[in-house]
Every structure is written in structure tokens, then in C-alpha cells.
CSV table of C-alpha atoms in Angstrom, one decimal:
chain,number,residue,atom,x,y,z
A,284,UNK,CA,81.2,192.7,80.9
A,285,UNK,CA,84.1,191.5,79.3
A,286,UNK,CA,84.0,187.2,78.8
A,287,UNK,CA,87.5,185.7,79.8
A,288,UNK,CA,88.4,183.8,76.6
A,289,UNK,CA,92.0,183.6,77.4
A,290,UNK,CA,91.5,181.4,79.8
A,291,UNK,CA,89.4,179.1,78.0
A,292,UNK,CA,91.9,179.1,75.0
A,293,UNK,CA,94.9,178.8,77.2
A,294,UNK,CA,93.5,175.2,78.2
A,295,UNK,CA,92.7,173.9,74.4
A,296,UNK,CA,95.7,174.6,73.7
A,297,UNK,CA,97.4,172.9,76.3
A,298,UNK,CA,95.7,170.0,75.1
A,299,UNK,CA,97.2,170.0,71.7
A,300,UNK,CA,101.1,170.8,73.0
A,301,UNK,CA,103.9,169.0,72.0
A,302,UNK,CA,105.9,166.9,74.5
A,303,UNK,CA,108.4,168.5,76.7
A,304,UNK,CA,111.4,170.0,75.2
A,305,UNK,CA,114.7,167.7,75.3
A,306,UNK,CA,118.5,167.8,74.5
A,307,UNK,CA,119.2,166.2,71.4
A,308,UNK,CA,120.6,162.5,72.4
A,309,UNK,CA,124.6,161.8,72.3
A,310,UNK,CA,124.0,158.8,69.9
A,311,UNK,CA,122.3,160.5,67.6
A,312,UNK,CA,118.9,158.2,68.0
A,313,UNK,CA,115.8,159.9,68.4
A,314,UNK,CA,113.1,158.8,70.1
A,315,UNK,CA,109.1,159.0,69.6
A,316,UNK,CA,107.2,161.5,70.0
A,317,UNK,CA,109.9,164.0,71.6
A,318,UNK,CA,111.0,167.7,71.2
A,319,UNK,CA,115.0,168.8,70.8
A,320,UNK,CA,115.6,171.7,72.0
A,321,UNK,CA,117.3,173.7,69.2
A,322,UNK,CA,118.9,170.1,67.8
A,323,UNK,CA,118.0,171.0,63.9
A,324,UNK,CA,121.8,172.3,63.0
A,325,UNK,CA,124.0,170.7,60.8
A,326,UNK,CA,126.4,169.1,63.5
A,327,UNK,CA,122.9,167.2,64.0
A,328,UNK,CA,121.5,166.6,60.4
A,329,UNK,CA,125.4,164.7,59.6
A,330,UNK,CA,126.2,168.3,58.0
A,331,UNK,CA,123.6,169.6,56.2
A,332,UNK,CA,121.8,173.1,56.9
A,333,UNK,CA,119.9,173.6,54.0
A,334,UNK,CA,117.6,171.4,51.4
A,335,UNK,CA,116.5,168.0,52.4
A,336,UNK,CA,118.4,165.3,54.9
A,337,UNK,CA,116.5,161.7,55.8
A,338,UNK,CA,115.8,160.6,59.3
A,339,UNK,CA,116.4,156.6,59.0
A,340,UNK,CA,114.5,154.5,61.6
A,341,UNK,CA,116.9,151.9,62.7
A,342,UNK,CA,116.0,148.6,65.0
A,343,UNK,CA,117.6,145.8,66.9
A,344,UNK,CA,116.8,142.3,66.3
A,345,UNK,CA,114.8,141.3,69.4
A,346,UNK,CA,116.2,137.7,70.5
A,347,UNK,CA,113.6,135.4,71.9
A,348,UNK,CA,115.1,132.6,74.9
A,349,UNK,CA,113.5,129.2,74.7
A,350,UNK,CA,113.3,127.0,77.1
A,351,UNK,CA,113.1,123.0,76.5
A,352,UNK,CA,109.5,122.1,75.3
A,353,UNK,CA,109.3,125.5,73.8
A,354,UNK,CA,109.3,127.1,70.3
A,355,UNK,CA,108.3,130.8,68.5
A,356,UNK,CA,105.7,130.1,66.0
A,357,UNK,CA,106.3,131.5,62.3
A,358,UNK,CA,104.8,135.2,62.0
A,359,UNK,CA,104.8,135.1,65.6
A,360,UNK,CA,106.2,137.2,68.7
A,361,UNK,CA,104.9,134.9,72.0
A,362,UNK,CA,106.9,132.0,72.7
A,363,UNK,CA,104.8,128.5,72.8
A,364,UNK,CA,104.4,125.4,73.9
A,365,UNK,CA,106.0,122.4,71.6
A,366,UNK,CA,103.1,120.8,70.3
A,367,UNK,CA,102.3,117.0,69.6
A,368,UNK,CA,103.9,115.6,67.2
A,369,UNK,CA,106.8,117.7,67.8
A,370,UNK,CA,109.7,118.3,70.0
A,371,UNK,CA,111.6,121.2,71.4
A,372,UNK,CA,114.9,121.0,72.8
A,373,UNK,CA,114.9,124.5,74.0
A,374,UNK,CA,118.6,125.6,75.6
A,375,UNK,CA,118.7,128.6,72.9
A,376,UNK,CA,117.6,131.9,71.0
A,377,UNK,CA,116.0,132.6,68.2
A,378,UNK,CA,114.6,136.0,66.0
A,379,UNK,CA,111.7,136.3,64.8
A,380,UNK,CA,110.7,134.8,61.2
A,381,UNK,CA,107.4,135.4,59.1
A,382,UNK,CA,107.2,132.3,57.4
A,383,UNK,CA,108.9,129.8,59.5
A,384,UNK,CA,108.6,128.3,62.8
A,385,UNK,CA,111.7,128.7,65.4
A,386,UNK,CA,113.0,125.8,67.7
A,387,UNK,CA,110.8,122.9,66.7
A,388,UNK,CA,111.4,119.5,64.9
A,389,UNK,CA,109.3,117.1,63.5
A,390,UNK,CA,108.7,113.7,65.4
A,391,UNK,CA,111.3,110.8,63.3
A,392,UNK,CA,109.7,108.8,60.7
A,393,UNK,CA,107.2,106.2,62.4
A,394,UNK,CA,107.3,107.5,65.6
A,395,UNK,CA,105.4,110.9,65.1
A,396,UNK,CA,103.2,110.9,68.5
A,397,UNK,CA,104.7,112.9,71.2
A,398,UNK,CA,103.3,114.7,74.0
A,399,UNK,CA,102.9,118.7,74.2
A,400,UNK,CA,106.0,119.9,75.5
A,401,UNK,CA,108.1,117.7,74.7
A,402,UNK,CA,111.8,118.6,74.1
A,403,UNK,CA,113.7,115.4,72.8
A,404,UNK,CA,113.8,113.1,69.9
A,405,UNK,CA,113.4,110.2,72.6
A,406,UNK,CA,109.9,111.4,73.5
A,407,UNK,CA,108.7,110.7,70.2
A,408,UNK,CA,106.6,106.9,70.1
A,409,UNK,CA,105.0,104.6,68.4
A,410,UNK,CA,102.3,102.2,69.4
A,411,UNK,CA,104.0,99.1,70.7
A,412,UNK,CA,103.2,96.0,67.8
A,413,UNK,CA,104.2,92.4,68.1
A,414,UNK,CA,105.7,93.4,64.2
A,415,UNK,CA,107.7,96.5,65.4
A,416,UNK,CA,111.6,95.2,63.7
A,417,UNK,CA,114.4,97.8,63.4
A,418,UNK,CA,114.7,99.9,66.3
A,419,UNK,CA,112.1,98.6,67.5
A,420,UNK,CA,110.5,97.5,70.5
A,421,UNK,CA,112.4,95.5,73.6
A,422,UNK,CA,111.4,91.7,73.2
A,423,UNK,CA,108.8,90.3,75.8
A,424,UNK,CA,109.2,87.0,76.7
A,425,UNK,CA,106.6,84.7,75.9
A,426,UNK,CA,104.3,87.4,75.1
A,427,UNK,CA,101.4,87.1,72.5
A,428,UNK,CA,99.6,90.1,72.5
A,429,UNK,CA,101.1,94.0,74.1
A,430,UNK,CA,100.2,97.3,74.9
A,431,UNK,CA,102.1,100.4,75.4
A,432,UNK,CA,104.3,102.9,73.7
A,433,UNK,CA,107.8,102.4,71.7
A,434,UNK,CA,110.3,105.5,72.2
A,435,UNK,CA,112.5,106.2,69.5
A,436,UNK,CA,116.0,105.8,70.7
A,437,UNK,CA,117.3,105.3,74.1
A,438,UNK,CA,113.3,106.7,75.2
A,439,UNK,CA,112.8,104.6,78.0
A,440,UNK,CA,109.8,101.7,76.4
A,441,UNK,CA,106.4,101.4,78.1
A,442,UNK,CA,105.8,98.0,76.5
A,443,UNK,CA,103.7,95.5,78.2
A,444,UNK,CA,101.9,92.0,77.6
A,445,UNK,CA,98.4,92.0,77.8
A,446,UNK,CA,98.4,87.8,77.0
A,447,UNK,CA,100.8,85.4,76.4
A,448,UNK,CA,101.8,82.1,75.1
A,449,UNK,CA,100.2,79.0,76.5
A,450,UNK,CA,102.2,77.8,79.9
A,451,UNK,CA,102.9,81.5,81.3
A,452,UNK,CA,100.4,84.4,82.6
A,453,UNK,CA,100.3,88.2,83.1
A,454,UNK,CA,102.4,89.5,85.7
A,455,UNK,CA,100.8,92.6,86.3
A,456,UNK,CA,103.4,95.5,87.2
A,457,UNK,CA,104.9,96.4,90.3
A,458,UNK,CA,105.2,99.9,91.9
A,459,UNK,CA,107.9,99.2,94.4
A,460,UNK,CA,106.9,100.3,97.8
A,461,UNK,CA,110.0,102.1,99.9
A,462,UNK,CA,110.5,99.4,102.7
A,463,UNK,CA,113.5,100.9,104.2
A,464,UNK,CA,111.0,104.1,105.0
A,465,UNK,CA,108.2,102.1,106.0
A,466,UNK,CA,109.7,99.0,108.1
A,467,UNK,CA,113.1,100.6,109.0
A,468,UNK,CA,116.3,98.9,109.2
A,469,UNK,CA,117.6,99.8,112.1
A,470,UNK,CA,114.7,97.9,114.7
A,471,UNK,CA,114.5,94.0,115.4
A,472,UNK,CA,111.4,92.4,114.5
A,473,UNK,CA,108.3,90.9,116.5
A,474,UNK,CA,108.7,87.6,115.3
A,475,UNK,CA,109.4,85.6,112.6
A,476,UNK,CA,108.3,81.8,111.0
A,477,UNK,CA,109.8,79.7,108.2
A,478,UNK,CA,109.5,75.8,106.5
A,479,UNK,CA,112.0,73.4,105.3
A,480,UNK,CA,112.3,72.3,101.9
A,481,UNK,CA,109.5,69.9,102.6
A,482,UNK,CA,106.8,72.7,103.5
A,483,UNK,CA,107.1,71.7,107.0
A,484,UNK,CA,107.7,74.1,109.8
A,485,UNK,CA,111.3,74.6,110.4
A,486,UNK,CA,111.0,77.7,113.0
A,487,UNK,CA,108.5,80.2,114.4
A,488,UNK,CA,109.3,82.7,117.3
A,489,UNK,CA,106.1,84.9,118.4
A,490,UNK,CA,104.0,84.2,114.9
A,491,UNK,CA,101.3,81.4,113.9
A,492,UNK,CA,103.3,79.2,111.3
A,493,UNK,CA,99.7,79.0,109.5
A,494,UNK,CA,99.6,82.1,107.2
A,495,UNK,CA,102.9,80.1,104.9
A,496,UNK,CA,101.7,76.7,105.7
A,497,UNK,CA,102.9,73.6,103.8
A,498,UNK,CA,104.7,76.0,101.4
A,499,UNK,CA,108.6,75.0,100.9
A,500,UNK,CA,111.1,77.3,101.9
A,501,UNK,CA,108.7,79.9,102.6
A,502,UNK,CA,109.3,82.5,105.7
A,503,UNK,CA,107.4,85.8,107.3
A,504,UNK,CA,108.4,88.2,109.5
A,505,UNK,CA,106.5,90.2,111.4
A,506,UNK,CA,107.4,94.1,112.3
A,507,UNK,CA,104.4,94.9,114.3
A,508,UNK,CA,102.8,98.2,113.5
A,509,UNK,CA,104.7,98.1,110.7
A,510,UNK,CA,103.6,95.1,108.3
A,511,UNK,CA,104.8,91.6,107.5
A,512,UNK,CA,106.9,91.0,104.4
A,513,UNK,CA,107.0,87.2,102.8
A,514,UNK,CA,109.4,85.6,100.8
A,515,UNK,CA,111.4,82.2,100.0
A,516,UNK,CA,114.8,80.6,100.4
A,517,UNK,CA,116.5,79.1,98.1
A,518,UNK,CA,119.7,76.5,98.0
A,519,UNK,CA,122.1,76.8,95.0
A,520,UNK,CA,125.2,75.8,93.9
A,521,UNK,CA,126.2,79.4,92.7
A,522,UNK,CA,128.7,80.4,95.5
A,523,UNK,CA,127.8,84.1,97.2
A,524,UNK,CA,130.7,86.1,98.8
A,525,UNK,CA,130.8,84.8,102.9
A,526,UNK,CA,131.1,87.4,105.4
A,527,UNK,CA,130.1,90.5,103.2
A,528,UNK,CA,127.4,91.6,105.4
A,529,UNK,CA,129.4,92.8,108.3
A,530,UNK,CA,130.4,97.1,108.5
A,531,UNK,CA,127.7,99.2,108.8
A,532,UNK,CA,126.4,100.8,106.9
A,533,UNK,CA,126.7,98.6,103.9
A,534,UNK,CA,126.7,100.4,100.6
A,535,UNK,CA,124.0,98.5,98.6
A,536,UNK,CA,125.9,96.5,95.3
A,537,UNK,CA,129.1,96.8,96.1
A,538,UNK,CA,129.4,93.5,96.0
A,539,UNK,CA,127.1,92.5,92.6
A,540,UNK,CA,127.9,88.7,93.1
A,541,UNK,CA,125.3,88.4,96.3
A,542,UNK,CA,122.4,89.7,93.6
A,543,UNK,CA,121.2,87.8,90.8
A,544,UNK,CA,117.6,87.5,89.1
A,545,UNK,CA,118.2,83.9,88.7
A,546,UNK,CA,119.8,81.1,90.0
A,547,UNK,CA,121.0,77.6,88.0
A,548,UNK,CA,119.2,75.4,90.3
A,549,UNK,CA,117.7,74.6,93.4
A,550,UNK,CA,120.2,72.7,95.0
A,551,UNK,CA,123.2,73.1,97.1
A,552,UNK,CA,125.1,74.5,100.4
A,553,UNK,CA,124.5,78.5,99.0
A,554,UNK,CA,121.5,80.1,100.7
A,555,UNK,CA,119.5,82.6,98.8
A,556,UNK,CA,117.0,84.9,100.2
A,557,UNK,CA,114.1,86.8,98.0
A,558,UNK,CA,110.7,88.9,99.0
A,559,UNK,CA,107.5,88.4,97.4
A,560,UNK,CA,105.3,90.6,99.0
A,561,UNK,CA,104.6,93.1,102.0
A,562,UNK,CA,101.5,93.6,103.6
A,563,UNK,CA,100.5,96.7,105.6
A,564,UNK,CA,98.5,96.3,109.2
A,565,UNK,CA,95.1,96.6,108.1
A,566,UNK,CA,95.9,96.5,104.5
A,567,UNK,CA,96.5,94.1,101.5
A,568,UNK,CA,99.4,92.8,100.2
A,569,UNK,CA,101.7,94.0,97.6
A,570,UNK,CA,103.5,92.2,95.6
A,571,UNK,CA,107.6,92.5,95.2
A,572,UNK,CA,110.4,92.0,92.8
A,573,UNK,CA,113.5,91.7,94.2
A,574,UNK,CA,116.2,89.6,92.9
A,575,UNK,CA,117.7,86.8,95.4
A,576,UNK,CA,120.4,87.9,98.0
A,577,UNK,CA,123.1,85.8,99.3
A,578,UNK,CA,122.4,84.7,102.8
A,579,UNK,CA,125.1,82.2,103.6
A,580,UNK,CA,126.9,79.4,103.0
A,581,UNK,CA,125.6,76.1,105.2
A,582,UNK,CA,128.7,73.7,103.5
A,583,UNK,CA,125.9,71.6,102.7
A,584,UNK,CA,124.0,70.9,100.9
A,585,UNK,CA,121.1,69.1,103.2
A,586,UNK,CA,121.8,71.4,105.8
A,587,UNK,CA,120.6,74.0,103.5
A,588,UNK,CA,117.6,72.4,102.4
A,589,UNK,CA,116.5,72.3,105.9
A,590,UNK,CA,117.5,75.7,107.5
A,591,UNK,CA,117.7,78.3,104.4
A,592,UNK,CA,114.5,80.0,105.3
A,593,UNK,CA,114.6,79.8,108.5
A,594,UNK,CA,118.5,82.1,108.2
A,595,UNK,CA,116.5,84.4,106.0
A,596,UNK,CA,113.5,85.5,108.4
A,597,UNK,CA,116.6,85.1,111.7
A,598,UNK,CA,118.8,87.7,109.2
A,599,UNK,CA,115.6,90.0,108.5
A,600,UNK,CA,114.3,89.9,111.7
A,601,UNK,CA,117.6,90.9,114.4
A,602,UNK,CA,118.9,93.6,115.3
A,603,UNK,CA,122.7,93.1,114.9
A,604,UNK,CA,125.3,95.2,113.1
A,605,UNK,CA,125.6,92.6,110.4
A,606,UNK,CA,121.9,91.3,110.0
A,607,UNK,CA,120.9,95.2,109.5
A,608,UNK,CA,123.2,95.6,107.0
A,609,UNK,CA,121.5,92.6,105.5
A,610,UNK,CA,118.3,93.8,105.5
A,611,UNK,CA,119.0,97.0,104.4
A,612,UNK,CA,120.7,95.6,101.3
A,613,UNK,CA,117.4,93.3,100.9
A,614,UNK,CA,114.8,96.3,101.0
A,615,UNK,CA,117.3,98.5,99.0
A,616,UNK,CA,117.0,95.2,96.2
A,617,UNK,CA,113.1,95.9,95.4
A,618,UNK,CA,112.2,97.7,92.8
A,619,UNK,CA,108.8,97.9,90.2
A,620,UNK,CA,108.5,96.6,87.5
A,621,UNK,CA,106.4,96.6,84.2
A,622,UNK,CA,103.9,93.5,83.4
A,623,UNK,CA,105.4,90.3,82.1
A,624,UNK,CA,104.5,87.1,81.2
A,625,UNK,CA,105.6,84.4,84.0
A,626,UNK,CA,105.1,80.8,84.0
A,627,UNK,CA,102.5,78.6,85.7
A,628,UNK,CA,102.9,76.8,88.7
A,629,UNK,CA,101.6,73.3,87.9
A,630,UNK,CA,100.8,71.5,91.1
A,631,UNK,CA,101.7,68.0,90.2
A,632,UNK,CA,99.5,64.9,92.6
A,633,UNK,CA,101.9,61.7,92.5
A,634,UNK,CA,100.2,58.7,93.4
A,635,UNK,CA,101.7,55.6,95.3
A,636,UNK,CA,105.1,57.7,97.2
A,637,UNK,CA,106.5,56.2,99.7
A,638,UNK,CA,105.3,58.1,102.8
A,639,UNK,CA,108.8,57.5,104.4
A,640,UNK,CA,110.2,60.1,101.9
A,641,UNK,CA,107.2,62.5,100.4
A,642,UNK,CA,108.4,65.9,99.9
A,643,UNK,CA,112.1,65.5,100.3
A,644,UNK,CA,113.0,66.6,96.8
A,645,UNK,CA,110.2,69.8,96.9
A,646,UNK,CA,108.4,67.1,93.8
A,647,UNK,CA,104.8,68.8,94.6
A,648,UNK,CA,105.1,72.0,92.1
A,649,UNK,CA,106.6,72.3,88.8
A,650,UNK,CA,107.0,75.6,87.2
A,651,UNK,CA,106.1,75.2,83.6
A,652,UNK,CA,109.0,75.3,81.1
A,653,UNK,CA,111.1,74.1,84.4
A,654,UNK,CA,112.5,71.3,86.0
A,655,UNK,CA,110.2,67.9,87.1
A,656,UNK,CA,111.2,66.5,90.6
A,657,UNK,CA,110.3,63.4,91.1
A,658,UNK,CA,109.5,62.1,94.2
A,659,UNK,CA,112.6,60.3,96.0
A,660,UNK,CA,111.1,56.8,96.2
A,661,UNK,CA,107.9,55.1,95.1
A,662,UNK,CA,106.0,52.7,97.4
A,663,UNK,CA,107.3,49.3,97.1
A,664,UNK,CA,103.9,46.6,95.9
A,665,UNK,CA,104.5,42.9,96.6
A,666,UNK,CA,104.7,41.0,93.3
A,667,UNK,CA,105.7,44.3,90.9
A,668,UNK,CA,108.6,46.1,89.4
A,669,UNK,CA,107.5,49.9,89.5
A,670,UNK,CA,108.4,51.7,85.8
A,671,UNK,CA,107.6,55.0,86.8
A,672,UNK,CA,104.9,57.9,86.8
A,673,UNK,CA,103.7,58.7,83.6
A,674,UNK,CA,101.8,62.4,83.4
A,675,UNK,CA,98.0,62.6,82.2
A,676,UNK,CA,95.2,65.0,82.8
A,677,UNK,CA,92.7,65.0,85.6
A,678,UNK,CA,89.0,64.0,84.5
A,679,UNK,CA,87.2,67.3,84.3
A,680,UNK,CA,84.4,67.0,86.3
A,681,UNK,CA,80.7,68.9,85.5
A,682,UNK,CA,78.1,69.6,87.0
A,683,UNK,CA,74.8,70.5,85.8
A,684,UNK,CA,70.5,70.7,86.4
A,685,UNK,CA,69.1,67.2,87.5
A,686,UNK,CA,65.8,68.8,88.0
């Protein structure tokens, strides 16, 4: 019997065939690995039909898109991430290049740390030093020792005190917490309570007067459910804008004069308001930085003295079109902070004041670099003139094993 080899070479050599016939392209580019059908004449070969013609390869530079943080490494074809050291501001296309990187700059001079990815000459730091001159780092008051990192440029600073001059303490920072969200400004409060000038209790409505006891112009206000925030008054003679709370709703800083970080004095018919913490039901409190807010104007300046608190927690704690509008420009006024060095309260004990008059000119604290109160009157001692209180130092007292 015959074997059927046909068969068997039919399939090896369908292994081995070229690709499938095709017409020869318009352009005149041909492609890999094809087969043009009939194509080898000489409108084809640019004229010739005998002898030898070339077949150039041609290519097209490939154009690589880089976003910011990114760059295209030298002898490279994958697009990578701007390393340390480095940025990348991205926002263009480069080609490919065998001996140099694409898209990426060196750090500036004495500020070569950066993070990966980054994309700007303003990401590039420095360790923050007390010696840093030049561009250098944004002064800290008071500070004798910091932490952090210098930007180069407009880069926003992360400088910080860790300890500072003698008289003044850390501040640690403050992430401001959103109280329009979490208190609201569009709900009266449960209560409020508030002191004089004296520390005495000017006003409490449904709250205990005990949790800002014998604390000058200090108020609270309670919102139920949804915390109790804590601040102080304060009288000045810097003159806020009257009647600038009414209209609702009032477009936070349109009116920069009613916010200021710092007032001149203590002193006068203007009524400032400012937070210094909030505490959550059930939670601790935060601390706040806010700047003072103009309350009102009281004409005078005793008048003040003895009801400025007391307008802050009533303005923070109704419901009116105006008094909203007030709170809402308080809440919208905190914001965090980074650590800073603030002064010491000094509690100051004067002996032999007249009890008639004790407290009236707020003489119990001093902050330190600050102004001294003294108290209004010393007691009056049959047979002496009184000169006046001289400051000295408490006897440190020690204990220790009598055993």
C-alpha cells in the first residue's frame, strides 16, 4: 500500500509559509514581516528594475508626556518617578536620550532634600537652624532652639521651637477644628456664663459659673450635644466698626478692622471677643487661635470692664439675625497654627490691698514681657506712709526624709 506523504508534507510546509500576500502600501513604507503582491517593479524600487536599490528603515521620534513629579531616565523608555533630591515640574514632552536624564533638576544649592515626586523648586528644604541667614528661615520669636524644614522660596516653612528664651514657653501647634460644622451657626445655645474684670461672676443663664471661676473676663457657652467653647473679653481703646454684624449672611473679613491678633491695651469702651478652646461632650478640650473680634462699643470705659464677657457669650449664644452673623464670623476666625514660643503668665500675690478695691484693675496676673497692674489702693496703716510694693521671690520650700 501506497503511504500518503503528501499530506504529511503539505502540513511542514505550511509551517514554514510566508505571511499572507498584500498590496504594496500607498506611502511607500513597508512593514515587517509582510508579502507584496507583485510590488518589485520599478514604479516601486523609485525607478530601478535591474542591479541593486536599498530599502531604508525609517522611524519617528516617539514623544514621551510627563506629568509633574515625573521624569524619563537617560538610556531609558519608562517614565519615572522624580527622585529625592530632585524635582520635576512635569507639564511637557520629551524624546528619548542615552546619556541624559529628561525632565529633572537638581535640588538649589543648600537645600538639596526633597521628597520623591516632587515637582517644584519650592519643595526643595533644608533643615531649619537658628544660623540659617539669606533666604533663610522665617524668624521665631523668642525661640532658642527649632525643628523643622526650610523651603527654598515662597515653599511654605515648617519651622518650629522646640525651647525658648527664658520668660516664654512652647505653644504646641494647633489643628483648627471646623466649629461652624460641628456647633452650627444657625441654633441658639443652652446656656451661657461670664465674669467681670474682677473674676467675679457677671452673668450665668442655665450653666454652673464654676468651670471659669475667679478668671477675669472669661465666658463659656454651652451648645448641648454639641460642646462648650471658652474664651475672654477684652476692653480697648482701638475703635471696631458699630453695627457691622447685621445682614445675613455676613461674608467673613469684609470688614478687616473688627480682626486683629493684638490689641494696644486692656482698657477702654471697645469690647473684644476671642476663643481659647472647645471641648467636645465626652471629650477634651482643644485649644484655639483665633484673633479678637469686635463685639461692641459700651461708650465706656467701666461699663466695659464690667459687661464685655458677658456681650460675648449673649452674642455667641442667641439666635438673632445679627448675633449669627457674629458667630459665624467668630468660628470662621480660628484657624491652626504651628508651635510658638508664648510668654508666662506670672501670678503676682500683693500683700496689704485694700480689700475695698482688690481686683479692680485685673493686678493678679502679669504676662511676662507685659504690663504690671498694680493694685488700685493699698491698705491704709495708722502711723505710716506706704512707698510701694517692691517684687522678690517666694522662699522655695523643700521637703525631704526625717526618718
Amino acid at each position: 500500500m501506497k503511504q500518503k506523504i503528501f499530506l504529511t508534507s503539505a502540513l511542514a510546509m505550511g509551517v514554514i509559509a510566508p505571511a499572507f500576500a498584500e498590496t504594496f502600501p500607498s506611502n511607500g513604507l513597508m512593514q515587517e514581516n509582510k508579502t507584496y503582491d507583485n510590488a518589485a517593479t520599478s514604479t516601486n524600487m523609485d525607478g530601478v528594475y535591474e542591479g541593486t536599490v536599498n530599502a531604508t528603515a525609517e522611524y519617528e521620534t516617539i514623544n514621551y508626556l510627563l506629568n509633574a513629579g515625573q521624569y524619563l531616565p537617560a538610556d531609558s523608555e519608562t517614565i519615572t518617578t522624580c527622585p529625592a533630591g530632585s524635582f520635576c515640574a512635569g507639564g511637557t514632552t520629551v524624546q528619548y536620550n542615552q546619556s541624559s536624564a529628561q525632565g529633572i533638576q537638581t535640588c538649589p544649592s543648600g537645600f538639596g532634600s526633597s521628597a520623591d515626586g516632587s515637582s517644584s523648586n519650592t519643595q526643595c528644604y533644608r533643615a531649619c537652624d537658628m544660623n540659617n541667614v539669606g533666604d533663610s528661615i522665617t524668624a521665631i520669636a523668642h525661640a532658642t532652639a527649632i525643628s523643622g524644614n526650610d523651603y527654598y522660596g515662597n515653599g511654605t516653612d515648617t519651622c518650629e521651637p522646640t525651647a525658648c528664651e527664658n520668660g516664654w514657653h512652647v505653644k504646641a501647634a494647633v489643628t483648627a477644628p471646623n466649629l461652624t460644622s460641628l456647633i452650627g451657626v444657625s441654633e441658639r445655645g443652652n446656656g451661657y456664663t461670664s465674669n467681670r474684670s474682677t473674676g467675679s461672676e457677671n452673668y450665668s443663664k442655665n450653666m454652673s459659673n464654676t468651670i471659669i471661676a475667679n478668671d477675669p473676663m472669661a465666658f463659656a457657652v454651652d451648645y448641648g450635644t454639641k460642646g462648650i467653647i471658652k474664651g475672654h473679653g477684652r476692653c480697648s481703646t482701638r475703635a471696631g466698626a458699630s453695627g457691622t454684624w447685621g445682614g445675613n449672611p455676613y461674608i467673613y473679613n469684609v470688614i478687616d478692622s473688627n480682626f486683629t491678633s493684638t490689641l494696644p491695651d486692656s482698657s477702654g469702651q471697645y469690647c473684644y471677643c476671642q476663643l481659647d478652646s472647645y471641648t467636645p461632650v465626652s471629650g477634651s478640650a482643644i485649644a484655639l487661635s483665633t484673633p479678637w473680634v469686635f463685639g461692641s462699643d459700651f461708650d465706656d470705659a467701666d461699663f466695659c470692664a464690667d459687661s464685655c464677657a458677658e456681650n460675648c457669650a449673649n452674642y455667641l449664644w442667641r439666635a438673632t439675625s445679627d448675633t449669627l452673623a457674629f458667630r459665624a464670623a467668630v468660628f470662621g476666625s480660628v484657624q491652626s497654627s504651628p508651635a510658638m514660643c508664648e510668654a508666662n503668665v506670672i501670678n503676682i500675690n500683693w500683700n496689704d490691698v485694700d480689700p475695698a478695691t482688690a481686683g479692680q484693675n485685673n493686678e493678679g496676673t502679669a504676662t511676662y514681657g507685659s504690663d504690671v497692674r498694680t493694685p488700685v489702693k493699698a491698705q491704709t496703716k495708722k502711723g505710716k506712709t506706704f512707698k510701694g510694693w517692691r517684687f522678690s521671690k517666694p522662699e522655695q520650700t523643700t521637703t525631704g526624709n526625717n526618718g
